[in-house]
Coordinates of C-alpha atoms in Angstrom, one line a residue:
X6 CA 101.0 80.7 115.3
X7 CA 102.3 82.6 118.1
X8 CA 104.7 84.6 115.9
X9 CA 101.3 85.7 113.4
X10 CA 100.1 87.6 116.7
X11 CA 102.7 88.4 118.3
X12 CA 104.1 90.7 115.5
X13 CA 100.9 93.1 115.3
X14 CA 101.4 93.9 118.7
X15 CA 105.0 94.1 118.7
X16 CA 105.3 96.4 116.1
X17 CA 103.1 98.6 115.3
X18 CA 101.7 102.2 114.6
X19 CA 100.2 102.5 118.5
X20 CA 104.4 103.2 120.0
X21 CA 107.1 101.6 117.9
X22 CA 108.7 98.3 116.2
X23 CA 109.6 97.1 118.8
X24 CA 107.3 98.5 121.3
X25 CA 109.5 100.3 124.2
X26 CA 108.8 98.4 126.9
X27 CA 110.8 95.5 125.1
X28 CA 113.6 98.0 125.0
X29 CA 113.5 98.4 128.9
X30 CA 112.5 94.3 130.4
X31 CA 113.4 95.6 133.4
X32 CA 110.4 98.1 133.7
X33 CA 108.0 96.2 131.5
X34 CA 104.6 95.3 132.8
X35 CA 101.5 94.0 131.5
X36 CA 99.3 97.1 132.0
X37 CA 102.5 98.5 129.6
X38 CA 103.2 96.3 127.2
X39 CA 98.5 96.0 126.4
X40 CA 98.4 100.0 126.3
X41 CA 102.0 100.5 123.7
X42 CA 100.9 96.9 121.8
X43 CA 97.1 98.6 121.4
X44 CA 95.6 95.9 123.0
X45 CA 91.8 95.9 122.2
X46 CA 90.1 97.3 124.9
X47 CA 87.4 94.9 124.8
X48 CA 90.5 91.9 125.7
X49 CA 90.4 88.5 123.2
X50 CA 86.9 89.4 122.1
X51 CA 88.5 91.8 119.9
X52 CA 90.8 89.9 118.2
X53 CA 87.7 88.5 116.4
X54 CA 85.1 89.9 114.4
X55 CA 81.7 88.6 112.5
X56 CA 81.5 91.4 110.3
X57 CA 85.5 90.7 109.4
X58 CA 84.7 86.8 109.4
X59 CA 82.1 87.6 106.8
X60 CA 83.8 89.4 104.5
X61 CA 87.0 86.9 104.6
X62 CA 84.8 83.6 104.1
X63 CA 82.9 85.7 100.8
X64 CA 86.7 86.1 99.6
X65 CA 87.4 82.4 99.7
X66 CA 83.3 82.0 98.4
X67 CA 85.0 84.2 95.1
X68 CA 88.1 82.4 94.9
X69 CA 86.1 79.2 94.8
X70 CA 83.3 80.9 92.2
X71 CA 86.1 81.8 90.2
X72 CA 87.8 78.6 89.9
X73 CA 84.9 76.8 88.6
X74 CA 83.4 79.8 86.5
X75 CA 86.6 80.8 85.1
X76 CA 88.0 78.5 81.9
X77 CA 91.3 76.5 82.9
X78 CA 94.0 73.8 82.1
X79 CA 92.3 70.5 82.9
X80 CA 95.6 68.4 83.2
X81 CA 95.9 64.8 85.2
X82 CA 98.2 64.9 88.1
X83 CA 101.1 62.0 89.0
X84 CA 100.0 58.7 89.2
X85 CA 98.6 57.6 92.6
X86 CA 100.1 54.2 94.5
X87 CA 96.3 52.7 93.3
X88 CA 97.4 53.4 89.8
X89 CA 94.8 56.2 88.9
X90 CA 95.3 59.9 88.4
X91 CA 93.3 63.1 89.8
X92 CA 91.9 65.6 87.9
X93 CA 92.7 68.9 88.4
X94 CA 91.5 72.6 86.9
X95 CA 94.3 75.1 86.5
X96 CA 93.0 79.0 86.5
X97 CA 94.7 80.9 89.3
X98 CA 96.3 83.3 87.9
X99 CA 92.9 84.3 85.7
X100 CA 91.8 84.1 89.0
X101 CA 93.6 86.2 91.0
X102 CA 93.7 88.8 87.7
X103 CA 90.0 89.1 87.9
X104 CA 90.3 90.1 91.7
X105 CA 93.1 92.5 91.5
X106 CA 91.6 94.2 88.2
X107 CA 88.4 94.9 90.9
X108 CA 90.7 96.6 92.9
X109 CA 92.5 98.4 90.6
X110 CA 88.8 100.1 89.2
X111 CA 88.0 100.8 93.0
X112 CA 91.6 102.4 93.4
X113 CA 91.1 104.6 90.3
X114 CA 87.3 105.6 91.7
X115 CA 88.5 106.1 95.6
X116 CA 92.4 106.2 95.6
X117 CA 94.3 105.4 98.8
X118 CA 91.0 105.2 100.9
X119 CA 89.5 102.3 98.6
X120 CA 87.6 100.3 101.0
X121 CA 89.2 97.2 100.5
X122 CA 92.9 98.6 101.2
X123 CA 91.6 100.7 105.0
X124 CA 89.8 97.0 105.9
X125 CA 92.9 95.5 105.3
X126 CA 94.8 98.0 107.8
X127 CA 91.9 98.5 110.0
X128 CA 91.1 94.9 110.7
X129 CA 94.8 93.2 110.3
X130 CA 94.7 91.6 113.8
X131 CA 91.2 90.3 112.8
X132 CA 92.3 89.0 109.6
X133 CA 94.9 86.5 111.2
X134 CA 92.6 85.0 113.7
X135 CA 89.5 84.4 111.1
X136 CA 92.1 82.7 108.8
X137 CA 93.9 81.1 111.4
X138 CA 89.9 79.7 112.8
X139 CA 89.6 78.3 108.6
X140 CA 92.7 76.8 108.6
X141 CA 91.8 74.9 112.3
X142 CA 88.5 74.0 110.9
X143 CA 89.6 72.7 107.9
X144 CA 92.7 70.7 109.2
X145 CA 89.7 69.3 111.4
X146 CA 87.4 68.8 108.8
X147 CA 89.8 66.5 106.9
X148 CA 90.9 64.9 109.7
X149 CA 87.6 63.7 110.5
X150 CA 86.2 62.6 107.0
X151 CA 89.6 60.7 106.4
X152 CA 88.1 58.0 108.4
X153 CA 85.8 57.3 105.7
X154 CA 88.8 56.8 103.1
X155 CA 88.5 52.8 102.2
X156 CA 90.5 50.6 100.0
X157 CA 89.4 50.5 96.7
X158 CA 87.1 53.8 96.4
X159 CA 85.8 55.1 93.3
X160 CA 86.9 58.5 94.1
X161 CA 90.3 57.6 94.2
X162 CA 90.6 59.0 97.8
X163 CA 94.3 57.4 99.7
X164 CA 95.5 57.9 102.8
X165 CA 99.0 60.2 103.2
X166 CA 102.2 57.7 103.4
X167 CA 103.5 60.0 106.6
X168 CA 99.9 60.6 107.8
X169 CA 98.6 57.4 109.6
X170 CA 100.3 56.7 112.5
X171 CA 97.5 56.4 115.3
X172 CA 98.4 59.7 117.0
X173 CA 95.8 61.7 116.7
X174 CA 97.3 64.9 117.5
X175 CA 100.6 64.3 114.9
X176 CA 97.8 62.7 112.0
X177 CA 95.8 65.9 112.6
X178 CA 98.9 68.3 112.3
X179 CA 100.8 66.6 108.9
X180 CA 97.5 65.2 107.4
X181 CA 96.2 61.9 107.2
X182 CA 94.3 61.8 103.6
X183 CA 96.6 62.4 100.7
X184 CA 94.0 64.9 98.3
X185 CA 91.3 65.4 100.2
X186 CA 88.3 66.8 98.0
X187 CA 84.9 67.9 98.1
X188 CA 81.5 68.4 96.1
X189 CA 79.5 71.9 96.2
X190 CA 76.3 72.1 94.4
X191 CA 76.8 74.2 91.4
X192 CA 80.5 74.7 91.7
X193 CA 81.5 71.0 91.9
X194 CA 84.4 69.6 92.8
X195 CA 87.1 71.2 94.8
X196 CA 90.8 69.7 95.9
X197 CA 90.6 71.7 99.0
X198 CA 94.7 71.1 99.1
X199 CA 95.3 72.5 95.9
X200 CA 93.2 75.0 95.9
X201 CA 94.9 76.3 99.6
X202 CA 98.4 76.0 98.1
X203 CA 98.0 78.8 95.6
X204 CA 95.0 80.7 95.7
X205 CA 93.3 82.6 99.4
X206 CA 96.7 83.0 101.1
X207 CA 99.1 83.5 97.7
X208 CA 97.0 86.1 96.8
X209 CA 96.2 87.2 100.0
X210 CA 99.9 88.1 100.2
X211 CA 99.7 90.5 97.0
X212 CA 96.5 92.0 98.6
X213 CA 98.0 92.8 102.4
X214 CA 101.4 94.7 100.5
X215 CA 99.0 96.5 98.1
X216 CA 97.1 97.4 101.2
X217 CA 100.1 98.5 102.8
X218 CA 101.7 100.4 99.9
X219 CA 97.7 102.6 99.9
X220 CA 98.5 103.1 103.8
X221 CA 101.8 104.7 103.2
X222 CA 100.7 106.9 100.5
X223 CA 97.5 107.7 103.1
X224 CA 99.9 109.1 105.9
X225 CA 102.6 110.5 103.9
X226 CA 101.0 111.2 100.6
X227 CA 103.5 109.4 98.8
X228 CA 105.0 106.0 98.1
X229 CA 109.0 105.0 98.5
X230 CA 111.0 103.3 96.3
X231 CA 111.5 100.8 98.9
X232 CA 107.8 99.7 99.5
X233 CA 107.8 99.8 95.7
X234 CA 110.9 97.2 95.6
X235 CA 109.5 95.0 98.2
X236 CA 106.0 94.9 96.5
X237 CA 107.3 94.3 93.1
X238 CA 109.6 91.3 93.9
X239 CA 107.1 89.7 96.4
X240 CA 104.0 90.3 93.6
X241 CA 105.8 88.7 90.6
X242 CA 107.2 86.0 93.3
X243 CA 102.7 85.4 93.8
X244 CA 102.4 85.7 89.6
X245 CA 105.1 83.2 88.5
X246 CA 104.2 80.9 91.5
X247 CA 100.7 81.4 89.7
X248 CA 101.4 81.2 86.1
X249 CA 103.3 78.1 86.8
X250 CA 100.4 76.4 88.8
X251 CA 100.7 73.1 87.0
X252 CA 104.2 72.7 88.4
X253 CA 102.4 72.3 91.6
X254 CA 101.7 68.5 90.9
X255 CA 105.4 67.4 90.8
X256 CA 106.0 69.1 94.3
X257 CA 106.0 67.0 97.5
X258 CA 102.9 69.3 99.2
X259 CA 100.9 67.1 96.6
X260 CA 102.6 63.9 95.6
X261 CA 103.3 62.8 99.3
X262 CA 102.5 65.1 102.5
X263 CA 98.5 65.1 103.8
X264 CA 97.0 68.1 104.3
X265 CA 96.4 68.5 107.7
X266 CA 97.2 72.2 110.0
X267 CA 100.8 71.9 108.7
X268 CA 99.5 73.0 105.4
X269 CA 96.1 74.5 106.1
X270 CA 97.9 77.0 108.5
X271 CA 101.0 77.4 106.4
X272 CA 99.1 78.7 103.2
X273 CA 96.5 80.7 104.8
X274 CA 98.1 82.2 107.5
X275 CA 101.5 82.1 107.9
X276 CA 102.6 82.6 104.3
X277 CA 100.4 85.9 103.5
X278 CA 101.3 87.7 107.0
X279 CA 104.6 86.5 107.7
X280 CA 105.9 87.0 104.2
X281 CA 104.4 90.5 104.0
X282 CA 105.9 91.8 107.5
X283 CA 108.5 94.3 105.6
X284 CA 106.0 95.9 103.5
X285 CA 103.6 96.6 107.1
X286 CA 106.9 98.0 108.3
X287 CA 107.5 100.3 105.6
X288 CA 103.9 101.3 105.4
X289 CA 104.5 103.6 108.8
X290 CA 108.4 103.7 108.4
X291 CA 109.3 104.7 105.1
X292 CA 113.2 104.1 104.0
X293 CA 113.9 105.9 100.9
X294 CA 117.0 104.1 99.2
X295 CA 117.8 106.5 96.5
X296 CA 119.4 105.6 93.4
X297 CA 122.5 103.7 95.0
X298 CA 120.8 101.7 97.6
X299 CA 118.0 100.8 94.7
X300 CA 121.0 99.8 92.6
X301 CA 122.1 98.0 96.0
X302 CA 118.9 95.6 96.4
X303 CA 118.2 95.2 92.7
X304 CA 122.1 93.6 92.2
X305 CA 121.8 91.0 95.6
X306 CA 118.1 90.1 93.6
X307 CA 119.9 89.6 90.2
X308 CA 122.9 87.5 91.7
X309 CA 120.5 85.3 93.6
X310 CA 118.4 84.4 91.0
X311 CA 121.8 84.1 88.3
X312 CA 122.5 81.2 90.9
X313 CA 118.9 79.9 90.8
X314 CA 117.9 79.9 87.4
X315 CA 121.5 78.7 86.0
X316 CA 121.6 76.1 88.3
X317 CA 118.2 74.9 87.7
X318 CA 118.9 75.3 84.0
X319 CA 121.6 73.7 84.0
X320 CA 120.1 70.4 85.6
X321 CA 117.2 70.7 83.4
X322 CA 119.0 70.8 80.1
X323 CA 121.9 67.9 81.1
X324 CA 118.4 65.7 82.0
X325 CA 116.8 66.4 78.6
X326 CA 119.6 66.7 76.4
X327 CA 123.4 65.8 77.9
X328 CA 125.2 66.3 74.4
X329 CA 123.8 70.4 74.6
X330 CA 126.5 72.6 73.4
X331 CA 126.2 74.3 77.0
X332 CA 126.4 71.1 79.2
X333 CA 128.4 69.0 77.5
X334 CA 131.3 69.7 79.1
X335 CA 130.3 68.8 82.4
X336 CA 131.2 66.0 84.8
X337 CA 129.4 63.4 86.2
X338 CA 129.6 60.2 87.4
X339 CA 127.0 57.1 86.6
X340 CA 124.7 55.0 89.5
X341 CA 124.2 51.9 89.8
X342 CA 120.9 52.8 89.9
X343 CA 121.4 54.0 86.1
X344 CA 121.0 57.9 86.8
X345 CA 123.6 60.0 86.6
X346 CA 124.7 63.0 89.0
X347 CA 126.8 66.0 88.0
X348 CA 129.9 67.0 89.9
X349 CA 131.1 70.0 88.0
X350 CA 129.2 73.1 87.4
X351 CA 126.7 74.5 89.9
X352 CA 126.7 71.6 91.2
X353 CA 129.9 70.4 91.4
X354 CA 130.1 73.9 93.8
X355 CA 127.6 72.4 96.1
X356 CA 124.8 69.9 96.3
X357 CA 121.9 72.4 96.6
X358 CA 123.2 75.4 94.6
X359 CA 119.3 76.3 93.8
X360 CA 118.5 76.8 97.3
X361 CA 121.9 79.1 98.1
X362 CA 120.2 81.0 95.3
X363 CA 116.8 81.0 96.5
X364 CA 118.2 82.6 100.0
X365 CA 120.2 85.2 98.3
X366 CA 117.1 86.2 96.8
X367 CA 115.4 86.0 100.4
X368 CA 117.5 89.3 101.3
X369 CA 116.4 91.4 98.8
X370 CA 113.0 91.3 100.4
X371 CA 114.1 92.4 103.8
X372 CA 117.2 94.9 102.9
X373 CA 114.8 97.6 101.6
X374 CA 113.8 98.0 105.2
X375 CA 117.5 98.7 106.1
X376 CA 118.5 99.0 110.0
X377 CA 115.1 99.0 111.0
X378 CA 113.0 100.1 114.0
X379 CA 111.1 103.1 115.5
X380 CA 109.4 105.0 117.9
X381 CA 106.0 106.4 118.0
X382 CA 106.0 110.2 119.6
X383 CA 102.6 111.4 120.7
X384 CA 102.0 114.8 120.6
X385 CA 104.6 116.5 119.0
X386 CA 104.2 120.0 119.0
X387 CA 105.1 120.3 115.2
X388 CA 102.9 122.5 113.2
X389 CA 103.5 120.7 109.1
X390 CA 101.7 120.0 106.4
X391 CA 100.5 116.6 105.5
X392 CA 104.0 114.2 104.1
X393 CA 106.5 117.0 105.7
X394 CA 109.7 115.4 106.7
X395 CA 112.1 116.1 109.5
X396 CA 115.3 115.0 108.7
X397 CA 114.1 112.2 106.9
X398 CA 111.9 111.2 109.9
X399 CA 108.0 110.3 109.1
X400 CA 105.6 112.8 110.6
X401 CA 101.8 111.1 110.6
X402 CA 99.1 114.2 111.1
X403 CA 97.0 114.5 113.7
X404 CA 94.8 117.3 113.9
X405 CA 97.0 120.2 115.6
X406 CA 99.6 118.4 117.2
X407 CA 101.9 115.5 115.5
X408 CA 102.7 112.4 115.5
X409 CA 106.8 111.7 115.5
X410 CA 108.2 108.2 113.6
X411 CA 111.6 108.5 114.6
X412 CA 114.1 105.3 115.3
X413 CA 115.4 106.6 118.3
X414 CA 117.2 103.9 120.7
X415 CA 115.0 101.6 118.5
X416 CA 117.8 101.5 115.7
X417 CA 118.4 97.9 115.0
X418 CA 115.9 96.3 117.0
X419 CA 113.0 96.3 114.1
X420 CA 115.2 94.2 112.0
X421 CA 114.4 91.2 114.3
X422 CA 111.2 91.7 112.6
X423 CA 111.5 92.7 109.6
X424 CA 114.4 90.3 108.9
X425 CA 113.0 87.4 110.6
X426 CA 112.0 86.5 107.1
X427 CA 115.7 85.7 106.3
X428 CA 116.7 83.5 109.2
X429 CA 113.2 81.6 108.9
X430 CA 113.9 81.1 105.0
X431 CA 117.2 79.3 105.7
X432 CA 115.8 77.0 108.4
X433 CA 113.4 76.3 105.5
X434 CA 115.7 75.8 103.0
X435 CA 118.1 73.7 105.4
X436 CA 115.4 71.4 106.6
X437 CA 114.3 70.8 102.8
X438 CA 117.9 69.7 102.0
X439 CA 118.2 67.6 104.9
X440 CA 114.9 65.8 103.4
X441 CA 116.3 65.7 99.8
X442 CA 119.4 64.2 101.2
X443 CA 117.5 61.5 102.6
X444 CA 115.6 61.1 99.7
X445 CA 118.9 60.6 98.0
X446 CA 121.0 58.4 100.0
X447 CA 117.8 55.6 99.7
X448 CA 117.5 56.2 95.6
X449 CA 121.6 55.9 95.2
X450 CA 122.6 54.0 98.3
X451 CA 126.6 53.7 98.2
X452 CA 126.4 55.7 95.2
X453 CA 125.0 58.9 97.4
X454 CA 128.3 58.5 99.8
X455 CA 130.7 58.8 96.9
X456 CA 128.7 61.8 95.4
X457 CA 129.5 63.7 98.7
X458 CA 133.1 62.8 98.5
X459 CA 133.1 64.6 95.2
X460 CA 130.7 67.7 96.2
X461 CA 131.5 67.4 99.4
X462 CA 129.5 71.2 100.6
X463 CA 125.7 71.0 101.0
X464 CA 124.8 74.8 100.2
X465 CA 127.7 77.1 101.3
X466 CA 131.6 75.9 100.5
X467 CA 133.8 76.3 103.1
X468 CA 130.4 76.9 105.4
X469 CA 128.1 74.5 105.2

């Protein structure tokens, strides 16, 4: 939470990513670091808006219209520990189609200045803290009503395995009820966890890089190939996560955690502003790759998911068919348990060769920003043209005098933004293992332990 305000202020368009002062501790003060972060004059008052709280809770009003108006797969999801299955309606990507094909028309009629792309930029620290206040509010909401949740309901409601332990503060965070849903008149019924997972903040993510590419183009009137790269990979990441929605009722988010602020804050907030941190980076500080350093990002992309998708692949068909031409030749050993588990292949390299695919991938969306960071200059007394370049440097307009993006003795230092992406994506994908294993040593038992003394590296050999 602190990290979805902090980096705003940190880096920005007011003095530099990272503002100077964090360059210099020594001389930093307050009265510094509030004038180069652009603090609102009007202190936390501005960090909130009614007129931008307005406009976001009509968003989620449209994302909710459009779910029930919209036709959808109507598909029954895993069976619950009562024995019944939910419901659940499937039309996200229609969804999110029908919303970016508005603002694609209102781009053709208005360009870069298409009112939805400058109240993106204009009202970015607003954004967070209305989302941020729906994702309290609902992690409260379902808190509350999960008291009402009895044995034996006709709605099917159940209490999260994880998510009753009498303290209140952890219940509230990881989610006490398991799908919490509710009623609107007209509408009908909405599973307000599934319908967070992929469809306000997954889109929202699409919607804040779009916003950003429309900024760039505003202050340099054109767009680079790396804002281009960076929007392209994250925007089909947001379409296949979208197309795929179905595959959301195998994952864990909906067979087993509650949805509580872990959830709420992670899809509203965190995902659609922390995830899009490179492309609000490139909107004032464009890198332009060239042919080679295209070439560069597109081959680290391509590698990462050759690891992915073959090792996923090749699970998927030894599972469904083990006599298939193209697994057939693999080892494995059997469990007692009467399962089997591969130790040759992708994943007789390691026991999570998916994942050491998935984070390969992770760096093509934060190389295109290359050795990042940069400095605001105020008042350069350059006369140009709107988009002129100084050797390779940005230069915003400003009336008469300019306005310098140069890195300066910030070289370097952006990158612990605009790779934080990166290191955070490993924790992830190192705490996720650590669960799986788990999960595994109490479905194999003894089995598990003589798995790892055949695959003996959990994502990196020789590493980790």
């Amino acid at each position: 939470m602190v990290t979805n305000f902090k980096d705003p202020f940190v880096c920005n368009d007011v003095s530099g990513c990272p503002i100077p002062s964090a360059l210099h501790p020594r001389s930093l003060t307050l009265a510094k670091v509030k004038e180069e972060a652009g603090w609102p004059q009007d202190g936390l008052k501005g960090l909130a808006s009614l007129r931008v709280s307005g406009f976001v809770l009509a968003y989620y009003l449209l994302s909710l219209v459009l779910q029930a108006a919209l036709p959808g797969l109507v598909q029954q999801g895993v069976k619950l520990r009562s024995g019944a299955r939910l419901e659940y309606k499937f039309n996200a990507f229609s969804s999110a189609m029908t919303i970016l094909l508005g603002a694609a028309i209102g781009t053709y009629l208005n360009g870069a200045d298409f009112v939805l792309w400058t109240f993106i930029w204009d009202n970015y620290t607003q954004l967070i803290t209305v989302n941020l206040g729906i994702a309290f509010a609902l992690s409260c909401f379902v808190y509350y009503r999960s008291f009402s949740v009895k044995a034996g309901n006709k709605h099917n409601r159940e209490l999260a395995p994880g998510g009753h332990s009498g303290n209140l503060i952890y219940d509230w965070f990881i989610g006490r009820e398991l799908n919490p849903r509710i009623t609107f008149p007209v509408i009908g019924t909405i599973d307000i966890k599934a319908f967070c997972e992929l469809r306000p903040g997954m889109l929202g993510y699409v919607l804040l890089d779009l916003a950003f590419v429309a900024h760039q183009y505003k202050l340099y009137g054109s767009v680079s190939d790396s804002i281009i790269l960076i929007t392209t990979f994250q925007s089909l990441y947001v379409f296949d996560a979208l197309w795929m929605e179905p595959a959301i009722l195998s994952t864990m988010d909906i067979t087993t955690d509650g949805f509580g602020f872990m959830l709420a804050f992670g899809d509203l907030v965190w995902l659609p502003f922390i995830y899009s941190l490179q492309a609000r980076y490139l909107a004032v500080h464009p890198v332009h790759l060239g042919l080679s350093g295209v070439a560069g990002v597109l081959a680290v992309q391509a590698f990462g998911y050759w690891i992915f998708r073959s090792a996923n692949n090749e699970k998927n068909r030894f599972r469904t068919n083990p006599k298939d031409p193209r697994v057939a030749h693999l080892q494995y050993m059997k469990t007692s348990s009467g399962g089997t588990l591969l130790t040759s292949g992708w994943w007789g390299f390691c026991r999570h060769p998916n994942y050491l695919g998935d984070w390969i991938m992770a760096w093509s969306y934060s190389l295109p920003t290359g050795i990042s960071g940069y400095v605001v200059k105020h008042g350069s007394p350059v006369m140009m043209s709107h988009g002129d370049m100084i050797d390779g440097e940005g230069v915003v307009s400003g009336g008469p005098m300019k306005q310098q993006i140069l890195q300066g003795e910030a070289r370097g230092w952006g990158m612990l933004i605009t790779y934080f992406y990166v290191l955070y994506f490993a924790v992830l994908l190192i705490h996720r293992e650590m669960r799986d294993e788990e999960a595994c040593k109490r479905k194999y038992g003894e089995d598990w332990e003589n798995y790892k003394e055949k695959v003996r590296w959990r994502l990196l050999p020789g590493i980790y």
